[in-house]
Amino acid sequence: MVPAPASQAPPRAACPELHLPPPLPGIVAAVGEDELRWLCLRLAEALQAGPLAAVWQLEVDEFSDLAGELAELVVHGLAGRQRQRAVIAWVRLWGRHGPLALDEGLRQSWLGLWSGQLQRVPLPAYLARPLVRWMEALTAQWVQPGAATVLAFPRASPG
């Protein structure tokens, strides 16, 4: 499907405010920012290959961009010292990829895959549990009953 010219495209709603859960800088220091980025990239790959395969069909460059912004949002949201970088990543995700909406089933899949990624790294439970709770709080704001689109590109929307 060919996207409508910009003058005919419906206006996109303003990017909603991101409500970050409280930071966990001690966990970021213990786990490491690079390790957290790797976990986020693996999470994005697992989401794309699994429960979101039908709706998250992205070109390689688009997927790389999306996964990188997701990693920045999580790492900087957790770290706390540069939370504005998490907000910038959120605005980029919204602006480049559209609204982020999960139904509760997709959110549970997301959280299950996040827990699985954390188990792949030798993390003690006292570090893993707060990371799961943090992701639960982050993704709770994205739940919209009946949502079937997750980070859909504007050109993929009906029109």
XYZ file of N, CA and C in Angstrom, residues 9-134:
378
model
N -2.502 12.871 4.782
C -2.399 11.955 5.912
C -3.131 12.539 7.111
N -3.833 11.684 7.853
C -4.521 12.209 9.034
C -3.495 12.690 10.052
N -3.810 13.751 10.777
C -2.845 14.248 11.756
C -2.668 13.237 12.878
N -1.439 13.098 13.329
C -1.137 12.181 14.416
C -1.343 12.913 15.736
N -1.898 12.207 16.692
C -2.092 12.793 18.017
C -0.739 13.144 18.619
N -0.756 14.109 19.502
C 0.475 14.513 20.180
C 1.006 13.348 21.003
N 2.299 13.293 21.118
C 2.954 12.250 21.902
C 2.540 12.387 23.366
N 2.008 11.319 23.952
C 1.610 11.420 25.356
C 2.838 11.502 26.264
N 2.620 12.074 27.420
C 3.701 12.190 28.388
C 4.137 10.795 28.846
N 5.428 10.615 28.986
C 5.970 9.351 29.480
C 6.045 9.422 30.996
N 5.463 8.450 31.649
C 5.520 8.369 33.108
C 6.493 7.254 33.469
N 7.719 7.642 33.765
C 8.739 6.657 34.102
C 8.588 6.202 35.548
N 8.730 4.904 35.779
C 8.785 4.436 37.165
C 10.026 5.018 37.853
N 10.068 4.996 39.173
C 11.254 5.522 39.861
C 12.522 4.808 39.387
N 13.625 5.551 39.293
C 14.871 4.943 38.817
C 15.431 3.921 39.802
N 16.274 3.052 39.278
C 16.956 2.034 40.077
C 18.459 2.117 39.803
N 19.101 3.240 40.160
C 20.507 3.425 39.788
C 21.445 2.380 40.374
N 21.140 1.848 41.556
C 21.995 0.812 42.136
C 22.003 -0.450 41.291
N 20.858 -0.783 40.723
C 20.773 -1.968 39.869
C 21.502 -1.725 38.560
N 21.365 -0.516 38.024
C 22.087 -0.189 36.787
C 23.588 -0.309 37.027
N 24.054 0.177 38.169
C 25.481 0.081 38.485
C 25.910 -1.378 38.630
N 25.064 -2.209 39.245
C 25.410 -3.616 39.452
C 25.380 -4.418 38.153
N 24.388 -4.149 37.310
C 24.227 -4.914 36.067
C 25.085 -4.334 34.952
N 25.122 -3.013 34.852
C 25.880 -2.344 33.797
C 24.974 -1.887 32.668
N 25.228 -0.679 32.169
C 24.399 -0.128 31.088
C 24.499 -0.954 29.817
N 25.694 -1.425 29.476
C 25.841 -2.221 28.252
C 25.057 -3.525 28.343
N 25.089 -4.165 29.503
C 24.344 -5.408 29.692
C 22.839 -5.147 29.594
N 22.374 -4.046 30.163
C 20.952 -3.703 30.062
C 20.550 -3.418 28.619
N 21.403 -2.727 27.879
C 21.109 -2.488 26.454
C 20.996 -3.816 25.712
N 21.927 -4.721 25.983
C 21.907 -6.034 25.339
C 20.603 -6.758 25.677
N 20.194 -6.709 26.954
C 18.939 -7.347 27.354
C 17.753 -6.759 26.595
N 17.739 -5.454 26.418
C 16.643 -4.793 25.691
C 16.637 -5.184 24.216
N 17.803 -5.271 23.616
C 17.873 -5.677 22.210
C 17.395 -7.113 22.049
N 17.794 -7.982 22.975
C 17.330 -9.375 22.934
C 15.811 -9.446 23.164
N 15.297 -8.596 24.046
C 13.855 -8.542 24.270
C 13.137 -8.151 22.983
N 13.628 -7.131 22.309
C 13.006 -6.687 21.059
C 13.028 -7.802 20.016
N 14.145 -8.519 19.920
C 14.228 -9.635 18.972
C 13.220 -10.725 19.325
N 13.109 -11.047 20.614
C 12.169 -12.085 21.046
C 10.725 -11.657 20.791
N 10.418 -10.385 21.017
C 9.070 -9.884 20.741
C 8.752 -9.963 19.255
N 9.718 -9.578 18.430
C 9.489 -9.585 16.987
C 9.330 -11.010 16.465
N 10.077 -11.949 17.025
C 10.013 -13.333 16.561
C 8.824 -14.092 17.153
N 8.289 -13.612 18.263
C 7.235 -14.336 18.958
C 5.878 -13.693 18.855
N 5.374 -13.188 19.986
C 3.978 -12.749 20.031
C 3.648 -11.556 19.141
N 4.635 -10.806 18.739
C 4.368 -9.635 17.906
C 4.721 -9.860 16.439
N 5.024 -11.089 16.072
C 5.460 -11.370 14.700
C 4.453 -10.877 13.664
N 3.170 -11.030 13.948
C 2.151 -10.643 12.965
C 2.006 -9.135 12.819
N 2.282 -8.377 13.879
C 2.068 -6.931 13.816
C 3.357 -6.123 13.811
N 4.474 -6.756 14.065
C 5.751 -6.040 14.170
C 6.658 -6.465 13.024
N 6.202 -6.276 11.804
C 6.961 -6.656 10.617
C 7.715 -5.431 10.123
N 8.984 -5.346 10.487
C 9.782 -4.165 10.192
C 10.966 -4.517 9.316
N 11.387 -3.545 8.524
C 12.634 -3.675 7.785
C 13.768 -3.730 8.804
N 14.910 -4.248 8.402
C 16.045 -4.388 9.317
C 16.428 -3.053 9.939
N 16.536 -2.005 9.135
C 16.921 -0.696 9.666
C 15.859 -0.138 10.613
N 14.594 -0.338 10.270
C 13.511 0.143 11.130
C 13.533 -0.581 12.473
N 13.746 -1.894 12.412
C 13.795 -2.671 13.644
C 14.992 -2.270 14.496
N 16.131 -2.076 13.867
C 17.329 -1.668 14.598
C 17.103 -0.335 15.303
N 16.469 0.601 14.609
C 16.166 1.908 15.189
C 15.217 1.762 16.372
N 14.156 1.005 16.189
C 13.174 0.809 17.244
C 13.812 0.146 18.463
N 14.575 -0.916 18.261
C 15.205 -1.625 19.374
C 16.194 -0.730 20.108
N 16.935 0.081 19.368
C 17.885 1.000 19.989
C 17.198 2.050 20.835
N 16.083 2.599 20.344
C 15.343 3.596 21.120
C 14.722 2.961 22.366
N 14.224 1.737 22.235
C 13.682 1.034 23.396
C 14.776 0.832 24.444
N 15.962 0.438 24.009
C 17.080 0.246 24.940
C 17.444 1.552 25.634
N 17.476 2.653 24.882
C 17.800 3.954 25.487
C 16.741 4.353 26.510
N 15.483 4.135 26.171
C 14.405 4.470 27.096
C 14.577 3.703 28.405
N 14.819 2.404 28.318
C 14.932 1.577 29.521
C 16.190 1.920 30.312
N 17.340 1.979 29.656
C 18.600 2.231 30.368
C 18.575 3.585 31.063
N 18.185 4.620 30.346
C 18.204 5.955 30.952
C 17.051 6.155 31.931
N 15.939 5.464 31.709
C 14.857 5.516 32.684
C 15.245 4.845 33.991
N 15.969 3.738 33.892
C 16.437 3.042 35.087
C 17.549 3.803 35.798
N 18.455 4.392 35.033
C 19.637 5.031 35.620
C 19.276 6.260 36.437
N 18.334 7.034 35.963
C 17.875 8.178 36.727
C 18.660 9.460 36.537
N 19.941 9.375 36.256
C 20.736 10.602 36.189
C 20.511 11.375 34.900
N 20.080 10.721 33.841
C 19.815 11.394 32.569
C 18.449 10.967 32.042
N 17.433 11.137 32.871
C 16.094 10.678 32.492
C 15.551 11.420 31.282
N 16.059 12.625 31.025
C 15.603 13.342 29.832
C 15.961 12.557 28.577
N 17.032 11.760 28.614
C 17.376 10.929 27.453
C 16.340 9.832 27.246
N 15.751 9.332 28.324
C 14.667 8.353 28.193
C 13.451 9.004 27.543
N 13.156 10.228 27.926
C 12.019 10.949 27.343
C 12.271 11.210 25.859
N 13.500 11.579 25.510
C 13.851 11.789 24.097
C 13.650 10.493 23.313
N 14.082 9.364 23.878
C 13.893 8.072 23.206
C 12.402 7.785 23.027
N 11.592 8.115 24.029
C 10.141 7.920 23.947
C 9.542 8.751 22.814
N 9.931 10.011 22.748
C 9.412 10.899 21.701
C 9.844 10.393 20.325
N 11.072 9.915 20.213
C 11.538 9.351 18.928
C 10.750 8.101 18.563
N 10.528 7.208 19.530
C 9.720 6.015 19.260
C 8.344 6.417 18.742
N 7.718 7.351 19.431
C 6.379 7.798 19.049
C 6.398 8.461 17.674
N 7.360 9.346 17.469
C 7.419 10.094 16.219
C 7.762 9.243 15.015
N 8.642 8.281 15.191
C 9.077 7.449 14.059
C 8.192 6.239 13.838
N 7.642 5.694 14.912
C 6.963 4.409 14.808
C 5.491 4.449 15.172
N 5.022 5.565 15.669
C 3.611 5.686 15.987
C 3.295 5.271 17.411
N 2.011 5.255 17.743
C 1.585 4.964 19.111
C 1.995 3.568 19.568
N 2.320 3.470 20.820
C 2.626 2.180 21.432
C 1.406 1.757 22.229
N 0.749 0.713 21.780
C -0.455 0.225 22.446
C -0.375 -1.289 22.558
N -0.582 -1.780 23.754
C -0.577 -3.219 24.007
C -1.926 -3.618 24.582
N -2.420 -4.787 24.186
C -3.524 -5.323 24.973
C -2.878 -6.082 26.134
N -3.664 -6.497 27.093
C -3.091 -7.119 28.295
C -2.356 -8.415 27.964
N -2.844 -9.170 26.984
C -2.159 -10.405 26.595
C -0.771 -10.140 26.036
N -0.653 -9.130 25.162
C 0.664 -8.778 24.627
C 1.573 -8.242 25.722
N 1.012 -7.489 26.645
C 1.823 -6.980 27.758
C 2.365 -8.142 28.590
N 1.527 -9.133 28.852
C 1.991 -10.289 29.625
C 3.074 -11.054 28.863
N 2.927 -11.153 27.546
C 3.979 -11.783 26.736
C 5.266 -10.985 26.831
N 5.149 -9.655 26.724
C 6.303 -8.755 26.835
C 7.013 -8.989 28.167
N 6.235 -9.005 29.256
C 6.822 -9.176 30.588
C 7.434 -10.562 30.763
N 6.792 -11.580 30.205
C 7.355 -12.925 30.277
C 8.682 -13.024 29.537
N 8.746 -12.398 28.377
C 10.002 -12.403 27.620
C 11.076 -11.591 28.334
N 10.698 -10.476 28.961
C 11.659 -9.679 29.742
C 12.211 -10.524 30.891
N 11.331 -11.226 31.608
C 11.786 -12.100 32.698
C 12.721 -13.176 32.163
N 12.377 -13.721 31.005
C 13.238 -14.730 30.389
C 14.609 -14.195 30.033
N 14.650 -12.964 29.523
C 15.949 -12.363 29.201
C 16.770 -12.158 30.467
N 16.125 -11.750 31.542
C 16.842 -11.543 32.803
C 17.405 -12.857 33.340
N 16.725 -13.970 33.069
C 17.210 -15.275 33.522
C 18.418 -15.745 32.722
N 18.607 -15.197 31.533
C 19.756 -15.582 30.700
C 21.052 -14.981 31.213
N 20.917 -14.009 32.090
C 22.070 -13.331 32.669
C 22.133 -13.756 34.134
N 23.305 -14.049 34.632
C 23.371 -14.479 36.035
C 23.091 -13.324 37.000
N 21.811 -13.048 37.207
C 21.400 -11.990 38.136
C 20.801 -12.617 39.384
N 21.212 -12.168 40.552
C 20.532 -12.636 41.760
C 19.093 -12.123 41.779
N 18.225 -12.841 42.464
C 16.802 -12.479 42.505
C 16.592 -11.067 43.029
N 17.433 -10.617 43.952
C 17.236 -9.276 44.506
C 17.493 -8.190 43.460
N 18.149 -8.522 42.351
C 18.315 -7.578 41.242
C 17.246 -7.790 40.171
N 16.914 -9.039 39.889
C 15.963 -9.340 38.813
C 14.546 -8.885 39.164
N 14.105 -9.126 40.400
C 12.734 -8.776 40.776
C 12.420 -7.295 40.579
N 13.283 -6.376 41.039
C 12.978 -4.954 40.802
C 12.972 -4.582 39.319
N 13.788 -5.245 38.510
C 13.785 -4.968 37.071
C 12.467 -5.409 36.437
N 11.935 -6.531 36.882
C 10.634 -6.986 36.377
C 9.542 -6.022 36.822
N 9.557 -5.623 38.092
C 8.535 -4.688 38.586
C 8.623 -3.341 37.864
N 9.842 -2.892 37.568
C 10.019 -1.624 36.856
C 9.391 -1.720 35.458
